[in-house]
Short mmCIF file of C-alpha atoms in Angstrom, two decimals:
data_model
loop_
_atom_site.label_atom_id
_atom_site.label_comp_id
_atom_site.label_asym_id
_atom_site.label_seq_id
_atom_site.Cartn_x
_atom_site.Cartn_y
_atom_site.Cartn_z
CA UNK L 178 0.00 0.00 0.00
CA UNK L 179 1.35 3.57 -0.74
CA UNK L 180 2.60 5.81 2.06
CA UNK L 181 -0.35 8.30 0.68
CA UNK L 182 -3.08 5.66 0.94
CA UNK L 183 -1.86 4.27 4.34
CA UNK L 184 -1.96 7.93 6.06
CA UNK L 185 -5.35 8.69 4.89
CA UNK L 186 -6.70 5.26 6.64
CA UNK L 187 -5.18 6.24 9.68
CA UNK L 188 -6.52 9.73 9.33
CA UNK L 189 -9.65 8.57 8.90
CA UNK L 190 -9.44 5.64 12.18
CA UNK L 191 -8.48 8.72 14.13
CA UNK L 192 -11.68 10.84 13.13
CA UNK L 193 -14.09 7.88 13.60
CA UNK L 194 -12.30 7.33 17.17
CA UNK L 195 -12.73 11.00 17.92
CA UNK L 196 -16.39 10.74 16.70
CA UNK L 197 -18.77 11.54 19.77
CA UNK L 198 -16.08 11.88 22.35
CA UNK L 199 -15.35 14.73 24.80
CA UNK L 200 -13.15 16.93 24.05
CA UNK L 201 -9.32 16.17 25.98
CA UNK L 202 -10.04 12.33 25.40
CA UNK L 203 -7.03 10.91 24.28
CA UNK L 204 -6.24 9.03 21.07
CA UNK L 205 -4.36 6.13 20.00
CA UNK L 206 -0.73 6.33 20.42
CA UNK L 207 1.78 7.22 17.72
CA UNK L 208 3.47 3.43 18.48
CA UNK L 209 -0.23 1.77 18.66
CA UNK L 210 -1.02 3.32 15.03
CA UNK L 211 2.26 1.60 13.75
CA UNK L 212 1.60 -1.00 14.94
CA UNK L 213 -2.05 -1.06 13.85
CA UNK L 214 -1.61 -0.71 10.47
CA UNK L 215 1.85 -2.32 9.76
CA UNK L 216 2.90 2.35 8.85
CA UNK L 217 6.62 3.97 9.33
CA UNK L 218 6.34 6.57 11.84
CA UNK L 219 6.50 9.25 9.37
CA UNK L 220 3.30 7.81 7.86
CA UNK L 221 1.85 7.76 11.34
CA UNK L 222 2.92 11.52 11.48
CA UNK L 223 1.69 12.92 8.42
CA UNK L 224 -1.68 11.58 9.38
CA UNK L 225 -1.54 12.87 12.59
CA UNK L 226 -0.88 15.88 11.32
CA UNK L 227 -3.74 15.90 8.99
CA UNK L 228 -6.25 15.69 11.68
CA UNK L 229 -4.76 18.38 13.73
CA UNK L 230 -5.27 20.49 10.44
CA UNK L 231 -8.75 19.89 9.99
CA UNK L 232 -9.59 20.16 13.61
CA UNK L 233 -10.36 17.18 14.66
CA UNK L 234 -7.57 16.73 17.17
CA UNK L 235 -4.67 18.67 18.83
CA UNK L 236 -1.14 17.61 20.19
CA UNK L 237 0.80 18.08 23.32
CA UNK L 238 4.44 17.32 22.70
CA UNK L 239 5.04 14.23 24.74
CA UNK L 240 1.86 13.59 26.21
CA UNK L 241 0.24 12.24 22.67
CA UNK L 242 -3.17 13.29 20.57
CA UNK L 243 -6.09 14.35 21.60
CA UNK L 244 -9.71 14.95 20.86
CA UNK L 245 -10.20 18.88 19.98
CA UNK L 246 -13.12 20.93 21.13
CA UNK L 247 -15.90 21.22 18.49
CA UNK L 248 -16.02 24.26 16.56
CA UNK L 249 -12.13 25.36 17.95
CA UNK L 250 -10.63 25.01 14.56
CA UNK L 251 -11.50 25.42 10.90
CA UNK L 252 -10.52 22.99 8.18
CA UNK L 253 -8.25 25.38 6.73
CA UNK L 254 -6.56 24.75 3.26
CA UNK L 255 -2.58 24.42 2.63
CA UNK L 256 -2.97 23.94 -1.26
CA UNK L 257 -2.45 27.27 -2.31
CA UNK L 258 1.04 27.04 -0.91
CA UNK L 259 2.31 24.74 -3.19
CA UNK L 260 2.76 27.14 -5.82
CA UNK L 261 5.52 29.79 -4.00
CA UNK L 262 7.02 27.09 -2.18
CA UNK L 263 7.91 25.22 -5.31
CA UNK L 264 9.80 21.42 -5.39
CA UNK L 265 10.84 20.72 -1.98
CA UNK L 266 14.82 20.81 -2.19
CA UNK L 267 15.18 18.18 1.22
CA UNK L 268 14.55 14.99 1.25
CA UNK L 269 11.78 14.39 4.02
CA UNK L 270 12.18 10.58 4.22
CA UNK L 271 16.05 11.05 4.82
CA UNK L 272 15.80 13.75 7.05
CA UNK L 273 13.12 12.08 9.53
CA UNK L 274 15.62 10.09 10.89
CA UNK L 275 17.73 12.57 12.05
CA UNK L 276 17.25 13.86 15.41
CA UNK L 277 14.49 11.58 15.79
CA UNK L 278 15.43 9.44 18.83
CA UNK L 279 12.30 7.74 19.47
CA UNK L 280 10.31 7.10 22.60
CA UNK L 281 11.68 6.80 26.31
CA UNK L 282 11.09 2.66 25.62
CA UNK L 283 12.59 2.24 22.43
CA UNK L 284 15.90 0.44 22.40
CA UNK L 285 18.65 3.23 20.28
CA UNK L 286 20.62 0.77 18.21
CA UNK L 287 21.27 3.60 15.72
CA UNK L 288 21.81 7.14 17.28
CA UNK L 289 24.52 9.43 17.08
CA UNK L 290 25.30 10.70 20.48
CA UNK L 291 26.27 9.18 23.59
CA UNK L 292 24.18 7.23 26.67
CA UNK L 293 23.23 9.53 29.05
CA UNK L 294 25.46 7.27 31.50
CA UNK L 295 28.34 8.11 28.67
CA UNK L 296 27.93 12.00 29.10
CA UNK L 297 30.00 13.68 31.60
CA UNK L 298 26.75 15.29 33.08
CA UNK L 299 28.06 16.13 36.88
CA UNK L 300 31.11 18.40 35.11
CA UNK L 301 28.63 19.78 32.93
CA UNK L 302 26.44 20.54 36.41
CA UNK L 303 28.87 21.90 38.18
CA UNK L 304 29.89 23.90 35.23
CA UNK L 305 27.09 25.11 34.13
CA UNK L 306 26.30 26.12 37.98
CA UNK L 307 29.04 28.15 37.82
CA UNK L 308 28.56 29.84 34.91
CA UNK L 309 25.41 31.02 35.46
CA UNK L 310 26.04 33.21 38.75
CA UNK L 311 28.06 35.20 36.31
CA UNK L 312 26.45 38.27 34.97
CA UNK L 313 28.95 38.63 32.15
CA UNK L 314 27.26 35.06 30.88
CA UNK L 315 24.26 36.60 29.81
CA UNK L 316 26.34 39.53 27.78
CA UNK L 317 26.41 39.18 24.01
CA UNK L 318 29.47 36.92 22.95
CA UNK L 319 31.47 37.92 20.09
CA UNK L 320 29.72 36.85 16.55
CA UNK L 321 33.08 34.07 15.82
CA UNK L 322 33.00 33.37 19.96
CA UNK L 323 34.38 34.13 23.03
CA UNK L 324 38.72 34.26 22.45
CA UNK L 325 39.49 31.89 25.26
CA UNK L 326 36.97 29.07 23.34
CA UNK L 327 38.24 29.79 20.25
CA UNK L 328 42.18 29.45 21.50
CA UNK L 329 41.49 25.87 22.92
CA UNK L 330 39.54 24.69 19.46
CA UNK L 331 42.82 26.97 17.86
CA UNK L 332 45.23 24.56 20.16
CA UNK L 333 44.15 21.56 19.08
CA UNK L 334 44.04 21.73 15.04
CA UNK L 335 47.49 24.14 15.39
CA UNK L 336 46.57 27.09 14.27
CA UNK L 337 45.81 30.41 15.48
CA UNK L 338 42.48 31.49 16.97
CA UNK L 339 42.03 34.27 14.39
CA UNK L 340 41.35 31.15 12.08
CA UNK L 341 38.27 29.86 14.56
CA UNK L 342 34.69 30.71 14.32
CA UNK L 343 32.34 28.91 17.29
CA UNK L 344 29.12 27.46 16.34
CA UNK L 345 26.03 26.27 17.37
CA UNK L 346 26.87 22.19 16.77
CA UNK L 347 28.18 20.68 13.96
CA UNK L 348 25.22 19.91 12.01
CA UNK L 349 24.41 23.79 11.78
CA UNK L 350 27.98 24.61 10.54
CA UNK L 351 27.75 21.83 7.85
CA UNK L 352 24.83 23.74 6.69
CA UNK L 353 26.37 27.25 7.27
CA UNK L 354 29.39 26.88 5.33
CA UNK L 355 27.78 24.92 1.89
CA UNK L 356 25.45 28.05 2.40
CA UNK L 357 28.39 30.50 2.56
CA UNK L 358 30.30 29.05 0.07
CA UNK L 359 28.67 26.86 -1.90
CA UNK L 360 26.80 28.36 -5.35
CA UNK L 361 22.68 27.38 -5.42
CA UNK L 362 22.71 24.86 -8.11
CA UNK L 363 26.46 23.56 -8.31
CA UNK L 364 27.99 20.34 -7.45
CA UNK L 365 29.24 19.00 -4.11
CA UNK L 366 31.19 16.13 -4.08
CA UNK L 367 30.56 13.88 -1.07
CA UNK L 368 31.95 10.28 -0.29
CA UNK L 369 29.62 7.21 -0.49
CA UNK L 370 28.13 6.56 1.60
CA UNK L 371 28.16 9.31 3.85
CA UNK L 372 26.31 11.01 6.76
CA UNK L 373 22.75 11.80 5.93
CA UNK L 374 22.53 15.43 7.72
CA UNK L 375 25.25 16.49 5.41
CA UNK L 376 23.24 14.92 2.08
CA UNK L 377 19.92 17.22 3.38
CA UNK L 378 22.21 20.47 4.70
CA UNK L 379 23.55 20.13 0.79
CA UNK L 380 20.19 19.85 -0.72
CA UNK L 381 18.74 22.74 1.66
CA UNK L 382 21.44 24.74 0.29
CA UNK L 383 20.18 24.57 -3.35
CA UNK L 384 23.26 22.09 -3.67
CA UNK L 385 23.11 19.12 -6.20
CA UNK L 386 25.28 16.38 -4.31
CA UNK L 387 27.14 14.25 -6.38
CA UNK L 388 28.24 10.62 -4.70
CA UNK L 389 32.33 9.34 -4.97
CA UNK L 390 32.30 6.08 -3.84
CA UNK L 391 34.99 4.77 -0.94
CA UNK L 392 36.60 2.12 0.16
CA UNK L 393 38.63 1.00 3.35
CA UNK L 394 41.00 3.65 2.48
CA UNK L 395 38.61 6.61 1.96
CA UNK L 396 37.23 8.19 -1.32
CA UNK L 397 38.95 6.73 -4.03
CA UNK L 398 41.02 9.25 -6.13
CA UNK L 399 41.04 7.94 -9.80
CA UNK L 400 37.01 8.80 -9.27
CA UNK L 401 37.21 11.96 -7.21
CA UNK L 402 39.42 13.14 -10.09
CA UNK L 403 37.35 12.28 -12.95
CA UNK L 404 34.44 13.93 -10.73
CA UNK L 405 35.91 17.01 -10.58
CA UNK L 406 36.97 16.81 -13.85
CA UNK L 407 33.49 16.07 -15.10
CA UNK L 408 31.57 18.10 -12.53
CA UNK L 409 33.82 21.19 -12.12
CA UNK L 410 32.90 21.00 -8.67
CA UNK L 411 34.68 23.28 -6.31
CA UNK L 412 33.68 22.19 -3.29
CA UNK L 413 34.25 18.23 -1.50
CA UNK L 414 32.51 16.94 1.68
CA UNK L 415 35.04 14.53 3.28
CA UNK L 416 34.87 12.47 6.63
CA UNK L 417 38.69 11.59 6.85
CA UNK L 418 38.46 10.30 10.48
CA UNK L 419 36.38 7.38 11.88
CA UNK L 420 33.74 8.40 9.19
CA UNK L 421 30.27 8.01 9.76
CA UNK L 422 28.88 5.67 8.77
CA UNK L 423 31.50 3.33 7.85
CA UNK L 424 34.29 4.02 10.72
CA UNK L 425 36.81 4.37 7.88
CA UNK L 426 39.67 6.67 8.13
CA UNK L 427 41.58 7.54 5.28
CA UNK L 428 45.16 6.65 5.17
CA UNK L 429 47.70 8.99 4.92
CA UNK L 430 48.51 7.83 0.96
CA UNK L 431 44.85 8.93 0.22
CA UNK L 432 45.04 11.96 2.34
CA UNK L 433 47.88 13.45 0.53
CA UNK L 434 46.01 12.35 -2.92
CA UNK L 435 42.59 14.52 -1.53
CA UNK L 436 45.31 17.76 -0.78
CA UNK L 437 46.90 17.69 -4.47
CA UNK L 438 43.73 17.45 -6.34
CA UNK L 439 42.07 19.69 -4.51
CA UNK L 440 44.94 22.15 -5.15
CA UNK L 441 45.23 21.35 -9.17
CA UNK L 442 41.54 21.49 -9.25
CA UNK L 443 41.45 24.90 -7.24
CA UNK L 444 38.83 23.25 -4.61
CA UNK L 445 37.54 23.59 -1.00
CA UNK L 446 37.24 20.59 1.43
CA UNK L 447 34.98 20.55 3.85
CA UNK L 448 36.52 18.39 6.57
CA UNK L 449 33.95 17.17 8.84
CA UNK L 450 35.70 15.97 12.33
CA UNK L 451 33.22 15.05 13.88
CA UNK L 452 34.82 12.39 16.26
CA UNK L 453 37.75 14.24 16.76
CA UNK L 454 37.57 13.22 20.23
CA UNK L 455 36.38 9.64 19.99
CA UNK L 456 39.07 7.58 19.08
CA UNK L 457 39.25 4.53 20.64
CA UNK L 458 42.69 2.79 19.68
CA UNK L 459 46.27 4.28 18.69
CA UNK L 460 46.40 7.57 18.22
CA UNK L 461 43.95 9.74 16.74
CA UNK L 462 45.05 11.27 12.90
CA UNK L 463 45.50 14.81 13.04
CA UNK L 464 43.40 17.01 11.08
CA UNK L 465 43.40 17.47 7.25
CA UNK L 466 43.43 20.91 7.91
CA UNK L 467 46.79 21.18 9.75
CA UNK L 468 48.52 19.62 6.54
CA UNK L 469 47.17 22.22 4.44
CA UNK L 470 48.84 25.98 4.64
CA UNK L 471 47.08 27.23 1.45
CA UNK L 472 42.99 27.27 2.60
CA UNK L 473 41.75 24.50 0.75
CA UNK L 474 40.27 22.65 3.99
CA UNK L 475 37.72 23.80 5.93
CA UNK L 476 37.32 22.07 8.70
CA UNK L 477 34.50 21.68 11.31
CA UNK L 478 34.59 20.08 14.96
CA UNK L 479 31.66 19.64 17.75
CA UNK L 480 31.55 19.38 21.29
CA UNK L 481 28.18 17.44 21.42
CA UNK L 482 29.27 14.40 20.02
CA UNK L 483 32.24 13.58 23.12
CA UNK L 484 29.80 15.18 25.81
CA UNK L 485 26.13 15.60 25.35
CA UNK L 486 23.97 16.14 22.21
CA UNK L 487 22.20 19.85 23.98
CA UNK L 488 26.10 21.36 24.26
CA UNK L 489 25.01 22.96 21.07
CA UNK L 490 28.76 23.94 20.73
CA UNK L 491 31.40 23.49 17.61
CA UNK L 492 33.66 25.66 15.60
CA UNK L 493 34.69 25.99 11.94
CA UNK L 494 37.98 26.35 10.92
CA UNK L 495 38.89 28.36 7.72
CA UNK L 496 41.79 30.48 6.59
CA UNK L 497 42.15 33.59 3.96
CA UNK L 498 39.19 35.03 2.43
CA UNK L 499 37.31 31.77 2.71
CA UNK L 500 37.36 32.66 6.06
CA UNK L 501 36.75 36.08 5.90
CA UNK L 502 33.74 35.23 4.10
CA UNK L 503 32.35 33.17 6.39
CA UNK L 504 33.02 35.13 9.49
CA UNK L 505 31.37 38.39 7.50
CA UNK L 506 28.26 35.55 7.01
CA UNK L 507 28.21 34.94 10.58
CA UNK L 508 26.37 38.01 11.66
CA UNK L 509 23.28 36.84 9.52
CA UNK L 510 22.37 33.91 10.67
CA UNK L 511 21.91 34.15 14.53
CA UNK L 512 24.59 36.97 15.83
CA UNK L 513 26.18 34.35 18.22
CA UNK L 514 26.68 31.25 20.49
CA UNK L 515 24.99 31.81 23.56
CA UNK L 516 27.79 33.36 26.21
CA UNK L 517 26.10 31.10 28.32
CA UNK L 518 26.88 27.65 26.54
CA UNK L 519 30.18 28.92 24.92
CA UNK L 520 31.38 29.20 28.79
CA UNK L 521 30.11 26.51 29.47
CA UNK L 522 31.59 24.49 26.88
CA UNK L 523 35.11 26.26 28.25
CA UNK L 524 34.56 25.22 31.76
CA UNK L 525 34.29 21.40 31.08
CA UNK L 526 37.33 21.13 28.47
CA UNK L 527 39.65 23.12 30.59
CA UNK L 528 38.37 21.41 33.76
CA UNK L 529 40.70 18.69 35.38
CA UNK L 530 37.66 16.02 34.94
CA UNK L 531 37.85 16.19 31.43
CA UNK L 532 40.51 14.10 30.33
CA UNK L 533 39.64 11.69 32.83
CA UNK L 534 35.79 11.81 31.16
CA UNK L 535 37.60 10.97 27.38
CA UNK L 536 39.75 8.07 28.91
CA UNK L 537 36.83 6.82 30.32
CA UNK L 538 35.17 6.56 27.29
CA UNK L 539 36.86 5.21 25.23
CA UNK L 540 37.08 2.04 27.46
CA UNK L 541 33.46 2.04 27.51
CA UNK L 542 33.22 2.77 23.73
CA UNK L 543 35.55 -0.48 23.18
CA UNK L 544 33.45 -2.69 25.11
CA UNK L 545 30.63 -1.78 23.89
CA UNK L 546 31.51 -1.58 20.41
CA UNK L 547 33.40 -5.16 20.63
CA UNK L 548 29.69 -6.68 22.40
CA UNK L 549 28.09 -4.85 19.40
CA UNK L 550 30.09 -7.13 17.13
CA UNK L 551 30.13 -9.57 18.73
CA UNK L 552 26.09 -10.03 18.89
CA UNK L 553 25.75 -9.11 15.08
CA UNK L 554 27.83 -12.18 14.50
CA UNK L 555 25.53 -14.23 16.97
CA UNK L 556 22.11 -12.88 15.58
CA UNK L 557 22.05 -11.55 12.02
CA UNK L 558 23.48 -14.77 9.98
CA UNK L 559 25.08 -13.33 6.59
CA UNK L 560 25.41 -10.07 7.96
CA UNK L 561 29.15 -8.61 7.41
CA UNK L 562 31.17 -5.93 8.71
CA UNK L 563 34.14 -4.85 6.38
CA UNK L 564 36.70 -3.01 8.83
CA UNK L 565 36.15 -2.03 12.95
CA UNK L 566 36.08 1.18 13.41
CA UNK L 567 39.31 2.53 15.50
CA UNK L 568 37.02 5.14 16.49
CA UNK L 569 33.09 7.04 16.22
CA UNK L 570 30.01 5.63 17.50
CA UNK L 571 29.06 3.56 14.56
CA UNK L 572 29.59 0.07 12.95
CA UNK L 573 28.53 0.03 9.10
CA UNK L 574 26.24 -3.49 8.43
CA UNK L 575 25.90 -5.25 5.25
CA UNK L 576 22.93 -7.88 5.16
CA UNK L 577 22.09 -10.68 2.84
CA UNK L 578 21.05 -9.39 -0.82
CA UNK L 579 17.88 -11.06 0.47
CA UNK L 580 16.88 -8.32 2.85
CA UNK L 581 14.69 -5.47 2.63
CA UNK L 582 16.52 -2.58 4.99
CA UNK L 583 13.59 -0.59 4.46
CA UNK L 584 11.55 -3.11 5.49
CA UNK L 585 13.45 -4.23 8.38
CA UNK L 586 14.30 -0.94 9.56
CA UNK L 587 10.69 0.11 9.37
CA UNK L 588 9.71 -3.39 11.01
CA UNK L 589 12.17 -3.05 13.69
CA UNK L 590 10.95 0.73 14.51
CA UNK L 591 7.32 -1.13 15.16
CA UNK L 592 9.18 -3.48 17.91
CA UNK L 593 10.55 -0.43 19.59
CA UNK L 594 14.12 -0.97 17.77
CA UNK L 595 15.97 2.16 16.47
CA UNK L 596 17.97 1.28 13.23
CA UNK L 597 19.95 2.97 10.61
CA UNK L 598 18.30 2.35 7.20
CA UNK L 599 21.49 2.24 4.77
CA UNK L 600 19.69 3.48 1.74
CA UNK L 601 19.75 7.25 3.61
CA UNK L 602 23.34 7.22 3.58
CA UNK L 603 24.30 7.09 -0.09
CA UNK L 604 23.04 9.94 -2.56
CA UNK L 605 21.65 7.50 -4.89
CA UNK L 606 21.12 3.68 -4.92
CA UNK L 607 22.52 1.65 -2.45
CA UNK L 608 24.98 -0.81 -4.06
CA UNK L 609 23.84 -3.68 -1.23
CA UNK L 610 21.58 -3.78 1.79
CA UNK L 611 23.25 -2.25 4.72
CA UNK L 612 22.27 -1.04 8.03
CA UNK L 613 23.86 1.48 10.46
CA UNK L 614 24.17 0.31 14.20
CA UNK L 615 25.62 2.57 16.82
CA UNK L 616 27.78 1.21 20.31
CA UNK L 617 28.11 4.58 22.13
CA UNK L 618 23.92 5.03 22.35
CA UNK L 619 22.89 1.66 24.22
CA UNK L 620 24.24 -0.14 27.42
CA UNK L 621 25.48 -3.54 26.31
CA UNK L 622 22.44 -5.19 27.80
CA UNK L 623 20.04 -3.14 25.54
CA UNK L 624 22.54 -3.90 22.67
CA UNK L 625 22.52 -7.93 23.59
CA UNK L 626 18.44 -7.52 24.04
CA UNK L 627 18.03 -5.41 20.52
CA UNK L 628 20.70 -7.22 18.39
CA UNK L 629 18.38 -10.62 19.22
CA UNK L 630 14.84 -8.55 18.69
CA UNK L 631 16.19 -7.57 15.56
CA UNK L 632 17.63 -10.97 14.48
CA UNK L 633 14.04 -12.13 15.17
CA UNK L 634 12.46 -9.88 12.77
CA UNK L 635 15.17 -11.12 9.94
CA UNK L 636 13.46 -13.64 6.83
CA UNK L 637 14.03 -16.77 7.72
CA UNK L 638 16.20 -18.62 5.30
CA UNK L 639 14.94 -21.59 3.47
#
């Protein structure tokens, strides 16, 4: 049954089960209506949302649906809209995975931040206590951040603060500089696969991404080349280190391959280092950006991802007037990072407690990631995984040719299971069925208890 077909029959079990009740009387569940009728939760959404439109019910974030009082709304009508608005540029099936971490009961087998037992939440506390009895915190910070934030992000890429511009998270900055610096309508190069908030910031940006496949190296360079060649794109979206989601990180042969092409092609790299501070055995590669004196990478780094995902606090990297560009572009989207966060942010990676809270980690991570393994070996038979990551969050799973990951991924979001579909993560067709599963968002119980709910909801095998 289509998606389209599927939300109207839920629309229309809604109405009849808010036929002749009271007003405030609650209505099925988001999880019972998936259930129900075999629908992805965006389905379940988009019919929701057509009977809070029409009046028939309301929502209260967290509590669920309800029945409206009579006469409080008007049916109104959205269809003039399509006209102005035009094609949407963003995929909505790709994007409603992101940021969408399910319900309080759902097991997170695919999520890209860390277990609230993970986080270093008491330094954060304390920190944040602090912070606030200051009345400079609620001042204005600069538009490219407060100079003591910006030196430590300076210190660790090796370069000098000037160069620094502190953002709101990483996914934001993604978004910012394609904006900046991208042209509406041009290509962006972007490994394949790659990470799906950086395939939607491209196509919000009036981008038209164009995939370079990678292997256990990185992207492959006799392709990138004939890409730009082909393309005359200017501008490459890279994931050197521990990339997301197939924990590759490119070796230094490949690395110095990226740097001259993107000089004899006259491009920009946007390095996205994302897990700068997740590494998890030998030493961490430094970034692309400190082998490259000339501007060509632009790099971007987040806080969120080694503390907690509401540290809303990254920075972007960018030298000459690539960088002068984007710090001019600054003022227009929101001014500045809160003073509030940006100190706060300071106080926990200056703080004593803060190496102790990485170390800690990554012992955690490696457990967890090694159980993770460990039970897709045990419960999805024919599923592969081509390299272990040596750092990130993320292991990248390819199933039998035989499975659906739509299907699964959508049947597995019924059970209370959150999963990476694969198919989101490359630009165009998926080559094989794969599946993204995360270590650093579940306890290994929840990982032992979802890797065997999932292998339950697997085809059997004749």
């Amino acid at each position: 049954m289509k998606h389209d077909s599927r939300s109207a029959e839920i629309s229309a079990h809604l109405r009849a089960a808010a036929r002749g009740r009271p007003a405030g009387h609650r209505l099925p569940s988001s999880r019972e209506l998936a259930a129900a009728f075999g629908a992805s939760p965006v389905t379940v959404a988009r019919a929701i949302t057509e009977v809070v439109a029409d009046g028939t019910a309301y929502t209260e974030p967290g509590r669920g649906t309800f029945v409206a009082a009579r006469g409080a709304h008007h049916a109104a009508d959205y269809s003039w809209q399509a006209v102005p608005l035009g094609r949407a540029r963003v995929d909505a099936a790709r994007a409603s995975r992101l940021g969408a971490y399910g319900e309080a009961s759902d097991l997170p087998l695919s999520w890209g931040y860390l277990a609230a037992e993970l986080q270093p939440r008491q330094v954060l506390q304390s920190s944040a206590s602090r912070v606030v009895k200051r009345a400079q915190a609620w001042d204005m910070a600069p538009p490219t951040g407060i100079p003591e934030l910006r030196r430590v992000f300076a210190a660790e890429a090796g370069t000098d603060p000037e160069d620094v511009i502190v953002m709101p998270g990483g996914q934001l900055a993604i978004s910012f500089v394609f904006r900046t610096l991208g042209t509406p309508g041009g290509p962006l190069l972007i490994e394949s696969p790659s990470y799906p908030g950086a395939i939607i910031a491209a196509q919000a940006a009036g981008l038209e991404p164009v995939a370079v496949p990678c292997d256990g190296e990185g992207i492959m360079l006799d392709l990138l080349e004939e890409c730009l060649i082909r393309t005359g794109a200017r501008l490459l979206y890279l994931q050197p280190t521990y990339a997301n989601p197939t924990g590759v990180t490119t070796s230094p042969a490949r690395r110095a391959g990226i740097l001259a092409l993107a000089r004899a092609h006259g491009a920009f790299i946007v390095e996205d280092d994302w897990a700068r501070h997740l590494g998890l055995e030998g030493s961490t590669p430094a970034p692309l950006f400190s082998e490259d004196p000339d501007g060509h990478v632009i790099t971007i780094t987040s806080l969120s991802k080694p503390a907690a995902p509401s540290l809303r606090v990254g920075a972007i990297l960018a030298r000459g007037p690539a960088g002068a560009r984007l710090r001019a572009a600054r003022l227009a989207d929101d001014m500045c990072v809160p003073r509030i966060l940006q100190e706060t942010a300071l106080e926990l990676v200056t703080s004593p407690q803060w190496r102790g809270h990485l170390k800690r980690l990554r012992t955690a991570l490696i457990s967890r990631r090694d159980t993770l393994r460990a039970e897709v070996a045990r419960h999805l038979p024919g599923a592969s995984i081509a390299a272990v990551p040596l750092g990130g969050l993320h292991l990248w799973v390819r199933l039998p040719g035989s499975v659906d990951e739509t299907a699964l991924t959508e049947s597995a979001g019924r059970a209370g299971l959150l999963v990476g579909n694969g198919a989101h993560f490359f630009v165009d067709e998926a080559p094989a069925p794969f599946i993204r599963l995360s270590f650093g968002s579940a306890s290994e119980p929840q990982i032992r208890e979802g890797l065997a709910r999932l292998g339950g909801l697997l085809p059997r095998q004749n």
